[in-house]
């Protein structure tokens, strides 16, 4: 199994498209950092106008912690798409190239094949999150320095002291990794259904975009279905920046994502074991 | 009652009112000169923000003040939150300067102590303060509570407690009571993660609310000749 995993990882990291994702993450982070360097004050004035009418907020508001948060927020939709770029191609890509049949002639079960591709894609997505942490958090801290972090919610203004922030980021990145596991499972499932690598990637993107919109629309009908959408729970990382941290809600979201992940993985294994492999 | 007696009573009332006004004015100017005797100070402060829409931990820092209106809170690279500048934390900003009309509004008893109530109206129309009502401890020349109505910032209520620095009229604890405007940002912009355990906002929680900012002052250094450069430093 370990050998198989090594081979899968070799396949993933040999493809140039794998590094496109790392490049895109770095580019987005860099663009936001540049924009905040040039016009961060105006941006903050706009965001804080509701509070600054009555309060005088002084100090190093524009700091690395805040910029990292803004980067994470803007990458909310993009990271799942980048994960799908690799995970969606895992099975369908092999089928497309005609190597899937060859792979299955080896003395390994189909379940093992799915599990190994799933694990390799998860390792890739975690690598992407670690890279995001480096370029979004550590690079921002390097450029903008440390300071107390302001978090603006729709109805709450939260101030977190600078010595109380780092563990929250650790929690947020860990949660984001869990959320990406769900995306990996969805992509692998869609990948098992088709013999064309592009299909599952586009389908994953479509599902994530549509469900993210539904998760954010303030309409009664969508409010009802919102708790059942995995995209609602994917932003659980933000809970770590609340005060007090809603551990119960974060736990519920983690369980929901876990259930989705496991369900989709089992569905993939069940389907792939019965699938008629023709290429 | 004869006509003469009626005139006499009226005259006495007018004279008494005049004497009261003169006394009130004298009291006010005595307090003002005590408050304004502090040209600058530095103090370690602890600030507790109790505002419904704000979640802010206890903030510790050093507060610098220089008369008439320079103020800066230094928090070693941290963010500071204070009421808007023109609603300053210092009594000197809530006591009108220049020519004023002082009205004696009688006395009030709180927690067994009797305070003289003064209403002070600045004569300068450009002053942000429209009216200041103050509860005064006459024996110690200390203002224990102020209610200041401003042109631009609504009414600010401030309660003060004194200890070691009462001779400078510098409080150990100040609580500022504020009328708050509603705070709301579009959810599409903030993309909130909703805490499923959080209760829905009730009607009472929606709309304008009241909030307090409590400041505890420790270790004052008074009239040390603070330089203006202190107020120009960034955090």
PDB file of N, CA and C in Angstrom, chain B residues 147-210:
ATOM      1  N   UNK B 147     -23.455  64.650  32.433  1.00  0.00           N
ATOM      2  CA  UNK B 147     -24.319  64.299  31.294  1.00  0.00           C
ATOM      3  C   UNK B 147     -24.111  65.419  30.290  1.00  0.00           C
ATOM      4  N   UNK B 148     -23.420  65.106  29.218  1.00  0.00           N
ATOM      5  CA  UNK B 148     -23.074  66.155  28.262  1.00  0.00           C
ATOM      6  C   UNK B 148     -23.835  65.955  26.961  1.00  0.00           C
ATOM      7  N   UNK B 149     -24.573  66.964  26.580  1.00  0.00           N
ATOM      8  CA  UNK B 149     -25.305  66.908  25.311  1.00  0.00           C
ATOM      9  C   UNK B 149     -24.467  67.643  24.280  1.00  0.00           C
ATOM     10  N   UNK B 150     -24.168  66.947  23.192  1.00  0.00           N
ATOM     11  CA  UNK B 150     -23.308  67.563  22.171  1.00  0.00           C
ATOM     12  C   UNK B 150     -24.088  67.773  20.870  1.00  0.00           C
ATOM     13  N   UNK B 151     -23.515  68.606  20.024  1.00  0.00           N
ATOM     14  CA  UNK B 151     -24.130  68.850  18.705  1.00  0.00           C
ATOM     15  C   UNK B 151     -24.043  67.590  17.837  1.00  0.00           C
ATOM     16  N   UNK B 152     -22.861  66.953  17.852  1.00  0.00           N
ATOM     17  CA  UNK B 152     -22.600  65.881  16.882  1.00  0.00           C
ATOM     18  C   UNK B 152     -22.596  64.476  17.451  1.00  0.00           C
ATOM     19  N   UNK B 153     -22.454  64.324  18.743  1.00  0.00           N
ATOM     20  CA  UNK B 153     -22.241  62.974  19.290  1.00  0.00           C
ATOM     21  C   UNK B 153     -23.288  62.539  20.299  1.00  0.00           C
ATOM     22  N   UNK B 154     -24.451  63.121  20.244  1.00  0.00           N
ATOM     23  CA  UNK B 154     -25.516  62.725  21.159  1.00  0.00           C
ATOM     24  C   UNK B 154     -25.188  63.096  22.596  1.00  0.00           C
ATOM     25  N   UNK B 155     -25.754  62.324  23.494  1.00  0.00           N
ATOM     26  CA  UNK B 155     -25.527  62.612  24.914  1.00  0.00           C
ATOM     27  C   UNK B 155     -24.527  61.609  25.479  1.00  0.00           C
ATOM     28  N   UNK B 156     -23.539  62.132  26.177  1.00  0.00           N
ATOM     29  CA  UNK B 156     -22.531  61.243  26.775  1.00  0.00           C
ATOM     30  C   UNK B 156     -22.657  61.351  28.294  1.00  0.00           C
ATOM     31  N   UNK B 157     -22.847  60.204  28.899  1.00  0.00           N
ATOM     32  CA  UNK B 157     -22.931  60.171  30.359  1.00  0.00           C
ATOM     33  C   UNK B 157     -21.630  59.569  30.878  1.00  0.00           C
ATOM     34  N   UNK B 158     -21.044  60.239  31.868  1.00  0.00           N
ATOM     35  CA  UNK B 158     -19.772  59.756  32.397  1.00  0.00           C
ATOM     36  C   UNK B 158     -19.873  59.729  33.920  1.00  0.00           C
ATOM     37  N   UNK B 159     -19.551  58.590  34.516  1.00  0.00           N
ATOM     38  CA  UNK B 159     -19.505  58.539  35.981  1.00  0.00           C
ATOM     39  C   UNK B 159     -18.048  58.369  36.399  1.00  0.00           C
ATOM     40  N   UNK B 160     -17.682  59.025  37.482  1.00  0.00           N
ATOM     41  CA  UNK B 160     -16.275  59.035  37.880  1.00  0.00           C
ATOM     42  C   UNK B 160     -16.109  58.616  39.342  1.00  0.00           C
ATOM     43  N   UNK B 161     -15.019  57.930  39.607  1.00  0.00           N
ATOM     44  CA  UNK B 161     -14.674  57.566  40.984  1.00  0.00           C
ATOM     45  C   UNK B 161     -13.245  58.029  41.235  1.00  0.00           C
ATOM     46  N   UNK B 162     -13.036  58.562  42.436  1.00  0.00           N
ATOM     47  CA  UNK B 162     -11.710  59.116  42.734  1.00  0.00           C
ATOM     48  C   UNK B 162     -11.065  58.391  43.908  1.00  0.00           C
ATOM     49  N   UNK B 163      -9.739  58.448  43.929  1.00  0.00           N
ATOM     50  CA  UNK B 163      -9.011  57.909  45.083  1.00  0.00           C
ATOM     51  C   UNK B 163      -7.745  58.744  45.279  1.00  0.00           C
ATOM     52  N   UNK B 164      -6.605  58.188  44.952  1.00  0.00           N
ATOM     53  CA  UNK B 164      -5.328  58.833  45.277  1.00  0.00           C
ATOM     54  C   UNK B 164      -5.097  60.189  44.603  1.00  0.00           C
ATOM     55  N   UNK B 165      -5.692  60.398  43.425  1.00  0.00           N
ATOM     56  CA  UNK B 165      -5.377  61.623  42.678  1.00  0.00           C
ATOM     57  C   UNK B 165      -6.534  62.619  42.673  1.00  0.00           C
ATOM     58  N   UNK B 166      -7.360  62.558  43.708  1.00  0.00           N
ATOM     59  CA  UNK B 166      -8.531  63.451  43.764  1.00  0.00           C
ATOM     60  C   UNK B 166      -8.112  64.919  43.881  1.00  0.00           C
ATOM     61  N   UNK B 167      -6.909  65.159  44.410  1.00  0.00           N
ATOM     62  CA  UNK B 167      -6.483  66.572  44.530  1.00  0.00           C
ATOM     63  C   UNK B 167      -6.278  67.218  43.155  1.00  0.00           C
ATOM     64  N   UNK B 168      -6.054  66.383  42.130  1.00  0.00           N
ATOM     65  CA  UNK B 168      -5.950  66.903  40.743  1.00  0.00           C
ATOM     66  C   UNK B 168      -7.269  66.727  39.983  1.00  0.00           C
ATOM     67  N   UNK B 169      -8.272  66.225  40.658  1.00  0.00           N
ATOM     68  CA  UNK B 169      -9.550  65.869  40.012  1.00  0.00           C
ATOM     69  C   UNK B 169      -9.335  64.798  38.949  1.00  0.00           C
ATOM     70  N   UNK B 170      -8.347  63.941  39.181  1.00  0.00           N
ATOM     71  CA  UNK B 170      -8.096  62.853  38.232  1.00  0.00           C
ATOM     72  C   UNK B 170      -8.719  61.561  38.792  1.00  0.00           C
ATOM     73  N   UNK B 171      -9.595  60.954  38.018  1.00  0.00           N
ATOM     74  CA  UNK B 171     -10.324  59.796  38.545  1.00  0.00           C
ATOM     75  C   UNK B 171      -9.508  58.504  38.489  1.00  0.00           C
ATOM     76  N   UNK B 172      -9.879  57.558  39.327  1.00  0.00           N
ATOM     77  CA  UNK B 172      -9.293  56.212  39.261  1.00  0.00           C
ATOM     78  C   UNK B 172     -10.114  55.331  38.333  1.00  0.00           C
ATOM     79  N   UNK B 173     -11.372  55.681  38.230  1.00  0.00           N
ATOM     80  CA  UNK B 173     -12.242  54.888  37.357  1.00  0.00           C
ATOM     81  C   UNK B 173     -13.251  55.815  36.679  1.00  0.00           C
ATOM     82  N   UNK B 174     -13.381  55.612  35.381  1.00  0.00           N
ATOM     83  CA  UNK B 174     -14.368  56.375  34.616  1.00  0.00           C
ATOM     84  C   UNK B 174     -15.216  55.389  33.834  1.00  0.00           C
ATOM     85  N   UNK B 175     -16.502  55.580  33.893  1.00  0.00           N
ATOM     86  CA  UNK B 175     -17.379  54.758  33.053  1.00  0.00           C
ATOM     87  C   UNK B 175     -18.119  55.696  32.107  1.00  0.00           C
ATOM     88  N   UNK B 176     -17.924  55.443  30.821  1.00  0.00           N
ATOM     89  CA  UNK B 176     -18.596  56.279  29.814  1.00  0.00           C
ATOM     90  C   UNK B 176     -19.789  55.493  29.277  1.00  0.00           C
ATOM     91  N   UNK B 177     -20.939  56.082  29.375  1.00  0.00           N
ATOM     92  CA  UNK B 177     -22.156  55.430  28.874  1.00  0.00           C
ATOM     93  C   UNK B 177     -22.494  56.070  27.529  1.00  0.00           C
ATOM     94  N   UNK B 178     -22.659  55.233  26.511  1.00  0.00           N
ATOM     95  CA  UNK B 178     -22.885  55.785  25.167  1.00  0.00           C
ATOM     96  C   UNK B 178     -24.161  55.238  24.540  1.00  0.00           C
ATOM     97  N   UNK B 179     -24.826  56.087  23.756  1.00  0.00           N
ATOM     98  CA  UNK B 179     -25.925  55.609  22.913  1.00  0.00           C
ATOM     99  C   UNK B 179     -25.272  55.108  21.638  1.00  0.00           C
ATOM    100  N   UNK B 180     -25.549  53.878  21.276  1.00  0.00           N
ATOM    101  CA  UNK B 180     -24.861  53.301  20.117  1.00  0.00           C
ATOM    102  C   UNK B 180     -25.745  53.267  18.887  1.00  0.00           C
ATOM    103  N   UNK B 181     -25.103  53.494  17.766  1.00  0.00           N
ATOM    104  CA  UNK B 181     -25.828  53.342  16.501  1.00  0.00           C
ATOM    105  C   UNK B 181     -25.798  51.868  16.132  1.00  0.00           C
ATOM    106  N   UNK B 182     -26.700  51.478  15.246  1.00  0.00           N
ATOM    107  CA  UNK B 182     -26.754  50.075  14.827  1.00  0.00           C
ATOM    108  C   UNK B 182     -25.530  49.744  13.975  1.00  0.00           C
ATOM    109  N   UNK B 183     -25.003  48.541  14.158  1.00  0.00           N
ATOM    110  CA  UNK B 183     -23.843  48.100  13.355  1.00  0.00           C
ATOM    111  C   UNK B 183     -24.257  46.918  12.491  1.00  0.00           C
ATOM    112  N   UNK B 184     -24.065  47.042  11.206  1.00  0.00           N
ATOM    113  CA  UNK B 184     -24.460  45.958  10.299  1.00  0.00           C
ATOM    114  C   UNK B 184     -23.602  46.000   9.040  1.00  0.00           C
ATOM    115  N   UNK B 185     -23.094  44.857   8.639  1.00  0.00           N
ATOM    116  CA  UNK B 185     -22.373  44.749   7.365  1.00  0.00           C
ATOM    117  C   UNK B 185     -23.101  43.689   6.535  1.00  0.00           C
ATOM    118  N   UNK B 186     -23.094  43.807   5.204  1.00  0.00           N
ATOM    119  CA  UNK B 186     -23.785  42.789   4.406  1.00  0.00           C
ATOM    120  C   UNK B 186     -23.149  41.404   4.570  1.00  0.00           C
ATOM    121  N   UNK B 187     -24.007  40.397   4.754  1.00  0.00           N
ATOM    122  CA  UNK B 187     -23.481  39.038   4.955  1.00  0.00           C
ATOM    123  C   UNK B 187     -22.723  38.543   3.725  1.00  0.00           C
ATOM    124  N   UNK B 188     -23.125  39.026   2.558  1.00  0.00           N
ATOM    125  CA  UNK B 188     -22.444  38.639   1.326  1.00  0.00           C
ATOM    126  C   UNK B 188     -20.993  39.091   1.324  1.00  0.00           C
ATOM    127  N   UNK B 189     -20.712  40.125   2.077  1.00  0.00           N
ATOM    128  CA  UNK B 189     -19.347  40.663   2.144  1.00  0.00           C
ATOM    129  C   UNK B 189     -18.537  39.917   3.216  1.00  0.00           C
ATOM    130  N   UNK B 190     -19.182  39.640   4.332  1.00  0.00           N
ATOM    131  CA  UNK B 190     -18.430  39.038   5.442  1.00  0.00           C
ATOM    132  C   UNK B 190     -18.421  37.513   5.386  1.00  0.00           C
ATOM    133  N   UNK B 191     -19.396  36.920   4.677  1.00  0.00           N
ATOM    134  CA  UNK B 191     -19.528  35.460   4.570  1.00  0.00           C
ATOM    135  C   UNK B 191     -19.376  34.804   5.943  1.00  0.00           C
ATOM    136  N   UNK B 192     -20.270  35.147   6.836  1.00  0.00           N
ATOM    137  CA  UNK B 192     -20.173  34.667   8.218  1.00  0.00           C
ATOM    138  C   UNK B 192     -20.295  33.156   8.322  1.00  0.00           C
ATOM    139  N   UNK B 193     -19.556  32.620   9.277  1.00  0.00           N
ATOM    140  CA  UNK B 193     -19.783  31.234   9.686  1.00  0.00           C
ATOM    141  C   UNK B 193     -20.750  31.332  10.851  1.00  0.00           C
ATOM    142  N   UNK B 194     -21.903  30.700  10.720  1.00  0.00           N
ATOM    143  CA  UNK B 194     -22.919  30.875  11.752  1.00  0.00           C
ATOM    144  C   UNK B 194     -22.768  29.864  12.871  1.00  0.00           C
ATOM    145  N   UNK B 195     -22.722  30.393  14.072  1.00  0.00           N
ATOM    146  CA  UNK B 195     -22.659  29.549  15.264  1.00  0.00           C
ATOM    147  C   UNK B 195     -24.065  29.007  15.515  1.00  0.00           C
ATOM    148  N   UNK B 196     -24.244  27.701  15.334  1.00  0.00           N
ATOM    149  CA  UNK B 196     -25.591  27.131  15.469  1.00  0.00           C
ATOM    150  C   UNK B 196     -26.107  27.218  16.908  1.00  0.00           C
ATOM    151  N   UNK B 197     -25.206  27.394  17.870  1.00  0.00           N
ATOM    152  CA  UNK B 197     -25.633  27.485  19.265  1.00  0.00           C
ATOM    153  C   UNK B 197     -25.990  28.902  19.678  1.00  0.00           C
ATOM    154  N   UNK B 198     -25.719  29.872  18.810  1.00  0.00           N
ATOM    155  CA  UNK B 198     -25.966  31.270  19.150  1.00  0.00           C
ATOM    156  C   UNK B 198     -27.459  31.583  19.013  1.00  0.00           C
ATOM    157  N   UNK B 199     -28.066  32.209  20.031  1.00  0.00           N
ATOM    158  CA  UNK B 199     -29.495  32.516  19.908  1.00  0.00           C
ATOM    159  C   UNK B 199     -29.733  33.580  18.842  1.00  0.00           C
ATOM    160  N   UNK B 200     -30.903  33.499  18.202  1.00  0.00           N
ATOM    161  CA  UNK B 200     -31.272  34.503  17.204  1.00  0.00           C
ATOM    162  C   UNK B 200     -31.380  35.861  17.899  1.00  0.00           C
ATOM    163  N   UNK B 201     -31.013  36.934  17.188  1.00  0.00           N
ATOM    164  CA  UNK B 201     -31.103  38.274  17.765  1.00  0.00           C
ATOM    165  C   UNK B 201     -32.561  38.618  18.043  1.00  0.00           C
ATOM    166  N   UNK B 202     -32.855  39.021  19.273  1.00  0.00           N
ATOM    167  CA  UNK B 202     -34.229  39.401  19.603  1.00  0.00           C
ATOM    168  C   UNK B 202     -34.455  40.835  19.143  1.00  0.00           C
ATOM    169  N   UNK B 203     -35.717  41.255  19.160  1.00  0.00           N
ATOM    170  CA  UNK B 203     -36.050  42.622  18.744  1.00  0.00           C
ATOM    171  C   UNK B 203     -35.288  43.637  19.610  1.00  0.00           C
ATOM    172  N   UNK B 204     -35.119  43.247  20.918  1.00  0.00           N
ATOM    173  CA  UNK B 204     -34.446  44.152  21.856  1.00  0.00           C
ATOM    174  C   UNK B 204     -32.978  44.361  21.469  1.00  0.00           C
ATOM    175  N   UNK B 205     -32.395  43.292  20.876  1.00  0.00           N
ATOM    176  CA  UNK B 205     -30.982  43.380  20.518  1.00  0.00           C
ATOM    177  C   UNK B 205     -30.768  44.134  19.214  1.00  0.00           C
ATOM    178  N   UNK B 206     -31.860  44.244  18.423  1.00  0.00           N
ATOM    179  CA  UNK B 206     -31.732  44.939  17.139  1.00  0.00           C
ATOM    180  C   UNK B 206     -31.854  46.444  17.365  1.00  0.00           C
ATOM    181  N   UNK B 207     -31.303  47.222  16.437  1.00  0.00           N
ATOM    182  CA  UNK B 207     -31.436  48.664  16.509  1.00  0.00           C
ATOM    183  C   UNK B 207     -30.480  49.289  17.515  1.00  0.00           C
ATOM    184  N   UNK B 208     -30.664  50.602  17.780  1.00  0.00           N
ATOM    185  CA  UNK B 208     -29.740  51.325  18.641  1.00  0.00           C
ATOM    186  C   UNK B 208     -29.707  50.745  20.050  1.00  0.00           C
ATOM    187  N   UNK B 209     -28.507  50.715  20.626  1.00  0.00           N
ATOM    188  CA  UNK B 209     -28.358  50.164  21.968  1.00  0.00           C
ATOM    189  C   UNK B 209     -27.455  51.073  22.787  1.00  0.00           C
ATOM    190  N   UNK B 210     -27.347  50.713  24.054  1.00  0.00           N
ATOM    191  CA  UNK B 210     -26.452  51.476  24.927  1.00  0.00           C
ATOM    192  C   UNK B 210     -25.204  50.644  25.188  1.00  0.00           C
TER     193      UNK B 210
END
